[in-house]
């Protein structure tokens, strides 16, 4: 399937104000640093969707072929092992991880690892909604840290995030996960796949969405299931009702068509086309090795800058766990430290608003549940040159906001 790379440009925004003296003169060419939805692929314009299969049924063979292409290309790029089953599911990554937990959790109890907002969200669902018996919780002492992963019992099912999107803390590889586990590993990997080195073979369930490292649109999730997870689906009947959008089996048989592009509900074929364009770019860029390298280069730019500053540091306390996708930063200055949490958040909001006013960077504030701070998306669709151009604006905005508070 050939996709056009030529397209009309997007409508031009109003001219940006000229930075007054003292402000950086250079702005990022692509000032999009949101951690979801994230920056589109380089060169993206709405025109790349001109060949979208719209106004037609996604059940038509041509529509199903596009969905099948997303599944197969994603699996190939990520190195999903043979025997795994991959599907497009409703509800973005949230829908995918919920689908997995509702279908699979129960017979072995559960171990839930939490060190930031989304891990605690999945914990609440496991305990309060699914009421899984015998849940053991592994909590980090604070944002920026990991729990003791050596204490996890893999004879039970384990739920965790590979990368804490709101804390910028990722697991330090997969050595802590045994190959001979008897429980399932259920991993929310949405801000990790395509940007971090995820060992899919150590995971029985992997969930993600297009809106993170692919720079795609929201509302659609993806799920990869190991043979052990498929076996659980076929042999375990949870005593809870399953909504239609969560059902992957019928009468104990896997719905094979769902893993061949026959989606559970109607997808947006515009979003599907956008995912295909992004995946084509991934292939042309050099595949997974180059995507990971692009993200690592982005982190390296920020790391050099942080090393030369006394007022900012990584939220992650261990350098081995610093994420190269959701790069989270903590402000450290005597005047900032004396502010109340509410005043600290207002300080960060003012910093970010002043940068946005000049079109130098958008959506830089940390997650509302995280400690007040900054977050820069460093996934593979972001250019290192743009992060280089952004960082002097952070210096300027911090100094200017500090002066306002004095």
Coordinates of C-alpha atoms in Angstrom, one line a residue:
X1 CA 0.0 0.0 0.0
X2 CA 1.6 3.3 -1.1
X3 CA 1.0 6.4 0.9
X4 CA 1.5 9.9 -0.4
X5 CA 4.1 12.0 1.4
X6 CA 3.1 15.2 -0.4
X7 CA 0.2 17.2 1.1
X8 CA -1.0 20.7 1.6
X9 CA 0.3 22.5 4.7
X10 CA -1.8 23.1 7.7
X11 CA -3.4 26.6 8.1
X12 CA -0.7 29.0 9.3
X13 CA -1.2 30.4 12.8
X14 CA -1.1 34.1 13.7
X15 CA 2.5 35.5 13.8
X16 CA 4.2 34.9 17.1
X17 CA 5.4 37.9 19.1
X18 CA 9.0 38.8 18.7
X19 CA 10.9 37.9 21.9
X20 CA 11.8 41.0 23.9
X21 CA 15.5 41.4 24.9
X22 CA 16.7 38.8 27.3
X23 CA 14.5 36.0 25.9
X24 CA 16.0 33.4 23.6
X25 CA 15.7 34.3 20.0
X26 CA 15.5 30.7 18.6
X27 CA 12.4 28.6 18.9
X28 CA 11.9 24.9 18.3
X29 CA 10.8 24.3 14.8
X30 CA 8.3 21.8 16.2
X31 CA 7.3 23.0 19.7
X32 CA 5.2 20.0 20.6
X33 CA 6.3 18.2 23.8
X34 CA 3.1 16.8 25.2
X35 CA 3.2 13.4 26.7
X36 CA -0.1 12.3 25.1
X37 CA -1.2 12.8 22.5
X38 CA 2.4 13.3 21.4
X39 CA 4.2 15.1 18.6
X40 CA 3.2 13.8 15.1
X41 CA 5.9 12.2 13.0
X42 CA 8.3 14.7 11.3
X43 CA 6.8 16.2 8.2
X44 CA 3.3 15.3 9.1
X45 CA 0.4 17.3 7.6
X46 CA -3.3 16.5 7.4
X47 CA -2.8 15.8 3.7
X48 CA -1.1 12.5 4.5
X49 CA -4.5 11.1 5.3
X50 CA -5.8 11.7 1.8
X51 CA -5.9 7.9 1.1
X52 CA -7.9 7.0 4.2
X53 CA -10.6 4.4 3.8
X54 CA -13.4 6.7 4.9
X55 CA -17.1 6.5 4.1
X56 CA -16.8 2.8 3.8
X57 CA -17.3 -0.2 6.1
X58 CA -14.2 -1.3 8.0
X59 CA -15.6 -4.8 7.5
X60 CA -14.9 -4.6 3.8
X61 CA -11.8 -6.6 2.8
X62 CA -10.0 -3.4 1.9
X63 CA -10.8 -1.9 5.3
X64 CA -9.9 -5.0 7.2
X65 CA -6.6 -5.2 5.2
X66 CA -5.6 -1.8 6.6
X67 CA -6.4 -2.9 10.1
X68 CA -4.5 -6.1 9.5
X69 CA -1.5 -4.1 8.2
X70 CA -1.4 -2.0 11.4
X71 CA -1.3 -5.3 13.5
X72 CA 1.3 -7.0 11.4
X73 CA 3.6 -4.0 11.0
X74 CA 3.4 -3.2 14.7
X75 CA 4.3 -6.8 15.6
X76 CA 7.2 -6.9 13.2
X77 CA 8.7 -3.6 14.3
X78 CA 8.4 -4.4 18.0
X79 CA 9.8 -7.9 17.5
X80 CA 6.8 -9.6 19.0
X81 CA 7.7 -13.3 19.4
X82 CA 6.1 -16.0 17.2
X83 CA 3.0 -17.4 18.8
X84 CA 1.8 -14.1 20.3
X85 CA -1.5 -12.7 19.2
X86 CA -1.9 -9.0 18.5
X87 CA -5.1 -7.0 18.2
X88 CA -6.5 -3.5 17.9
X89 CA -9.0 -2.9 20.8
X90 CA -11.2 0.0 21.9
X91 CA -10.4 2.7 24.4
X92 CA -6.7 3.5 23.8
X93 CA -4.2 2.0 26.2
X94 CA -6.7 2.3 29.1
X95 CA -9.2 0.1 27.3
X96 CA -6.5 -2.4 26.4
X97 CA -5.1 -2.8 30.0
X98 CA -8.6 -2.9 31.4
X99 CA -9.6 -5.6 28.9
X100 CA -6.7 -7.7 30.0
X101 CA -7.3 -7.4 33.7
X102 CA -11.1 -8.0 33.4
X103 CA -10.5 -11.2 31.3
X104 CA -7.4 -12.7 33.0
X105 CA -7.1 -11.7 36.7
X106 CA -8.5 -13.9 39.4
X107 CA -7.3 -17.5 39.6
X108 CA -3.7 -16.9 41.0
X109 CA -4.3 -13.7 42.9
X110 CA -2.3 -10.6 41.8
X111 CA 0.8 -8.6 42.5
X112 CA 0.5 -5.0 41.6
X113 CA 3.5 -2.7 41.3
X114 CA 2.8 1.0 41.7
X115 CA 5.1 4.0 41.5
X116 CA 3.0 6.7 39.8
X117 CA -0.5 7.7 38.9
X118 CA -1.4 5.0 36.3
X119 CA -0.1 2.1 38.4
X120 CA -2.2 3.3 41.3
X121 CA -5.2 3.6 38.9
X122 CA -4.8 -0.1 37.9
X123 CA -4.4 -1.0 41.5
X124 CA -7.7 0.6 42.4
X125 CA -9.5 -1.2 39.6
X126 CA -8.0 -4.6 40.6
X127 CA -9.0 -4.1 44.3
X128 CA -12.2 -2.1 44.1
X129 CA -13.8 -3.0 40.8
X130 CA -12.6 -6.6 40.0
X131 CA -12.2 -7.5 43.7
X132 CA -9.4 -9.9 43.0
X133 CA -8.7 -11.9 46.1
X134 CA -5.3 -11.9 47.8
X135 CA -3.8 -8.8 46.1
X136 CA -0.3 -7.9 47.2
X137 CA 0.9 -4.3 46.5
X138 CA 4.4 -3.2 45.9
X139 CA 4.5 0.6 46.4
X140 CA 7.3 3.0 45.8
X141 CA 8.1 5.2 48.8
X142 CA 7.7 8.3 46.7
X143 CA 7.4 9.6 43.1
X144 CA 10.7 9.2 41.4
X145 CA 11.4 5.8 42.9
X146 CA 10.6 2.2 42.2
X147 CA 9.3 -0.4 44.6
X148 CA 11.4 -3.4 45.5
X149 CA 11.0 -5.5 42.4
X150 CA 12.9 -8.4 43.9
X151 CA 10.0 -9.0 46.2
X152 CA 7.5 -9.7 43.4
X153 CA 6.1 -13.2 43.4
X154 CA 5.8 -14.5 39.9
X155 CA 3.9 -17.5 40.9
X156 CA 1.0 -15.0 40.8
X157 CA -0.2 -12.6 38.1
X158 CA 1.8 -9.4 38.1
X159 CA 0.4 -6.0 36.9
X160 CA 2.9 -3.2 36.3
X161 CA 3.8 -0.3 34.0
X162 CA 7.1 -0.6 32.0
X163 CA 7.4 3.2 32.1
X164 CA 5.7 5.5 34.6
X165 CA 4.5 8.2 32.3
X166 CA 3.8 10.6 35.1
X167 CA 7.0 10.1 37.0
X168 CA 9.6 9.5 34.3
X169 CA 10.7 6.3 36.0
X170 CA 11.0 3.1 34.0
X171 CA 11.9 -0.4 35.0
X172 CA 15.7 -1.1 34.6
X173 CA 15.3 -3.8 32.0
X174 CA 13.7 -7.2 32.4
X175 CA 16.2 -9.2 34.5
X176 CA 13.9 -9.1 37.5
X177 CA 11.3 -11.1 35.5
X178 CA 11.9 -14.9 35.5
X179 CA 11.5 -16.8 32.3
X180 CA 10.0 -19.8 34.1
X181 CA 7.2 -17.8 35.9
X182 CA 3.8 -19.6 36.4
X183 CA 1.8 -16.4 36.7
X184 CA 1.1 -13.9 33.9
X185 CA 3.0 -10.6 33.5
X186 CA 0.5 -7.9 32.5
X187 CA 2.3 -4.8 31.4
X188 CA 1.0 -1.3 30.5
X189 CA 3.7 -0.3 28.1
X190 CA 2.1 2.6 26.3
X191 CA 4.8 5.2 26.9
X192 CA 7.5 2.6 26.4
X193 CA 7.0 0.7 23.2
X194 CA 8.8 2.2 20.1
X195 CA 10.8 4.5 22.5
X196 CA 12.3 2.2 25.2
X197 CA 13.8 -1.3 24.9
X198 CA 10.9 -3.5 26.0
X199 CA 11.6 -7.2 26.3
X200 CA 8.3 -8.4 25.0
X201 CA 9.3 -12.1 25.5
X202 CA 9.2 -11.5 29.3
X203 CA 5.6 -10.2 29.0
X204 CA 2.4 -12.2 28.7
X205 CA 0.3 -9.1 28.0
X206 CA 1.6 -5.9 26.5
X207 CA -0.7 -2.9 25.9
X208 CA -0.1 0.4 24.2
X209 CA -1.8 3.0 22.1
X210 CA -0.9 4.9 18.9
X211 CA -0.9 8.3 20.6
X212 CA 2.4 8.0 22.4
X213 CA 5.6 7.1 20.5
X214 CA 3.9 6.8 17.2
X215 CA 2.4 10.3 17.5
X216 CA -1.0 8.9 16.5
X217 CA -4.5 9.7 17.5
X218 CA -6.2 8.6 20.7
X219 CA -9.1 6.2 21.3
X220 CA -7.6 3.0 19.9
X221 CA -5.5 0.6 21.9
X222 CA -3.4 -2.4 21.0
X223 CA -2.7 -5.6 22.9
X224 CA -0.2 -8.5 22.5
X225 CA -0.9 -11.8 24.2
X226 CA 1.5 -14.6 24.8
X227 CA 0.5 -18.3 24.4
X228 CA 0.1 -18.5 28.2
X229 CA -2.3 -15.5 28.2
X230 CA -4.3 -17.0 25.3
X231 CA -4.5 -20.3 27.2
X232 CA -5.8 -18.4 30.3
X233 CA -8.4 -16.7 28.1
X234 CA -9.6 -20.1 26.8
X235 CA -9.7 -21.9 30.1
X236 CA -10.7 -19.3 32.7
X237 CA -14.2 -18.0 33.0
X238 CA -14.2 -15.0 35.4
X239 CA -17.3 -14.6 37.6
X240 CA -17.8 -11.0 36.6
X241 CA -19.8 -9.8 33.6
X242 CA -17.7 -8.7 30.6
X243 CA -18.8 -5.8 28.5
X244 CA -18.9 -6.5 24.8
X245 CA -15.9 -4.3 24.1
X246 CA -13.8 -6.5 26.4
X247 CA -14.8 -9.9 25.0
X248 CA -12.1 -11.9 23.2
X249 CA -13.7 -15.4 23.5
X250 CA -17.0 -17.0 22.8
X251 CA -17.9 -20.3 24.5
X252 CA -14.3 -20.8 25.6
X253 CA -12.9 -20.3 22.1
X254 CA -10.7 -17.4 21.1
X255 CA -12.2 -14.9 18.7
X256 CA -9.5 -15.4 16.1
X257 CA -10.9 -12.7 13.8
X258 CA -10.2 -10.0 16.3
X259 CA -6.5 -10.7 15.8
X260 CA -6.9 -10.5 12.0
X261 CA -8.3 -7.0 11.7
X262 CA -11.9 -7.8 12.5
X263 CA -12.2 -5.3 15.4
X264 CA -14.6 -5.6 18.4
X265 CA -16.2 -2.3 17.5
X266 CA -16.0 0.3 14.7
X267 CA -12.6 2.0 14.5
X268 CA -11.9 5.4 13.1
X269 CA -10.4 4.7 9.7
X270 CA -8.8 8.2 9.7
X271 CA -7.0 7.2 12.9
X272 CA -6.1 3.9 11.3
X273 CA -4.6 5.6 8.3
X274 CA -2.7 8.0 10.6
X275 CA -1.2 4.9 12.4
X276 CA -0.2 3.4 9.0
X277 CA 1.5 6.6 8.0
X278 CA 3.4 6.6 11.3
X279 CA 4.4 3.0 11.0
X280 CA 5.6 3.6 7.4
X281 CA 7.8 6.4 8.8
X282 CA 9.1 4.1 11.5
X283 CA 10.2 1.6 8.8
X284 CA 11.8 4.3 6.7
X285 CA 13.6 5.8 9.7
X286 CA 15.4 2.6 10.3
X287 CA 13.0 0.5 12.4
X288 CA 13.1 -0.1 16.1
X289 CA 16.9 0.4 16.6
X290 CA 16.7 3.9 15.2
X291 CA 13.5 4.8 17.1
X292 CA 15.2 3.8 20.4
X293 CA 18.3 5.8 19.3
X294 CA 16.3 8.9 18.6
X295 CA 14.7 8.7 22.0
X296 CA 18.1 8.2 23.7
X297 CA 19.5 11.2 21.9
X298 CA 16.7 13.3 23.2
X299 CA 17.4 12.2 26.8
X300 CA 21.1 12.9 26.3
X301 CA 20.4 16.5 25.3
X302 CA 18.3 17.0 28.5
X303 CA 20.9 15.1 30.7
X304 CA 23.7 17.4 29.6
X305 CA 21.5 20.5 30.3
X306 CA 20.4 19.2 33.7
X307 CA 24.1 18.5 34.7
X308 CA 24.8 22.2 34.2
X309 CA 21.9 23.5 36.3
X310 CA 21.5 23.8 40.0
X311 CA 17.7 24.6 39.9
X312 CA 16.5 21.4 38.2
X313 CA 17.0 17.6 38.4
X314 CA 15.4 14.4 37.2
X315 CA 12.4 13.3 39.2
X316 CA 13.8 9.7 38.9
X317 CA 16.2 9.2 41.8
X318 CA 18.2 6.4 40.2
X319 CA 19.9 7.2 36.8
X320 CA 19.2 3.6 35.7
X321 CA 15.5 4.3 35.8
X322 CA 15.4 7.6 34.0
X323 CA 12.9 7.4 31.1
X324 CA 13.9 8.6 27.7
X325 CA 10.3 9.1 26.6
X326 CA 8.4 10.9 29.4
X327 CA 11.3 13.0 30.8
X328 CA 10.2 14.3 34.2
X329 CA 12.0 17.1 36.0
X330 CA 11.9 18.4 39.6
X331 CA 12.6 22.1 40.4
X332 CA 15.1 22.6 43.2
X333 CA 15.7 26.1 44.5
X334 CA 15.5 27.5 48.0
X335 CA 12.8 30.0 47.1
X336 CA 10.8 27.4 45.2
X337 CA 11.2 24.8 48.1
X338 CA 9.6 27.2 50.6
X339 CA 6.4 27.5 48.5
X340 CA 3.3 25.5 49.3
X341 CA 2.4 22.7 46.9
X342 CA -0.4 24.9 45.4
X343 CA 2.0 27.8 45.0
X344 CA 4.6 25.5 43.4
X345 CA 2.1 24.3 40.9
X346 CA 1.1 27.9 40.1
X347 CA 4.8 28.7 39.7
X348 CA 5.2 25.8 37.1
X349 CA 2.0 26.8 35.4
X350 CA 3.3 30.4 35.0
X351 CA 6.6 29.2 33.7
X352 CA 4.9 27.0 31.1
X353 CA 2.4 29.7 30.1
X354 CA 5.1 32.2 29.4
X355 CA 6.9 29.7 27.1
X356 CA 3.6 28.9 25.3
X357 CA 2.9 32.7 24.9
X358 CA 6.0 32.8 22.6
X359 CA 5.3 29.5 20.8
X360 CA 8.5 28.0 22.1
X361 CA 7.0 24.9 23.7
X362 CA 3.6 23.4 24.5
X363 CA 2.3 21.2 27.3
X364 CA 5.4 21.1 29.5
X365 CA 3.9 21.0 32.9
X366 CA 4.1 17.7 34.8
X367 CA 1.0 15.5 35.3
X368 CA -1.5 16.9 37.8
X369 CA -1.0 13.9 40.2
X370 CA 2.8 14.2 40.1
X371 CA 4.9 16.6 42.2
X372 CA 4.9 20.0 40.6
X373 CA 7.5 20.0 37.9
X374 CA 8.2 19.8 34.2
X375 CA 7.7 17.0 31.7
X376 CA 9.3 16.9 28.2
X377 CA 8.2 14.2 25.8
X378 CA 11.4 12.7 24.3
X379 CA 9.9 9.9 22.2
X380 CA 11.1 9.2 18.7
X381 CA 8.8 11.6 16.9
X382 CA 10.6 14.5 18.7
X383 CA 13.7 16.0 17.2
X384 CA 16.8 16.5 19.4
X385 CA 17.4 19.9 17.8
X386 CA 14.0 21.0 19.0
X387 CA 14.7 20.0 22.6
X388 CA 18.1 21.9 22.3
X389 CA 16.1 24.9 21.2
X390 CA 13.6 24.5 24.0
X391 CA 16.0 24.3 27.0
X392 CA 17.1 28.0 27.0
X393 CA 13.5 28.9 27.2
X394 CA 13.2 26.9 30.4
X395 CA 16.2 28.7 31.8
X396 CA 14.6 32.0 30.9
X397 CA 11.1 31.2 32.2
X398 CA 12.4 29.9 35.5
X399 CA 14.5 33.0 36.1
X400 CA 11.6 35.3 35.1
X401 CA 9.0 33.5 37.2
X402 CA 11.4 33.5 40.2
X403 CA 11.9 37.2 39.8
X404 CA 8.1 37.7 39.7
X405 CA 7.8 35.8 43.0
X406 CA 10.5 37.7 44.8

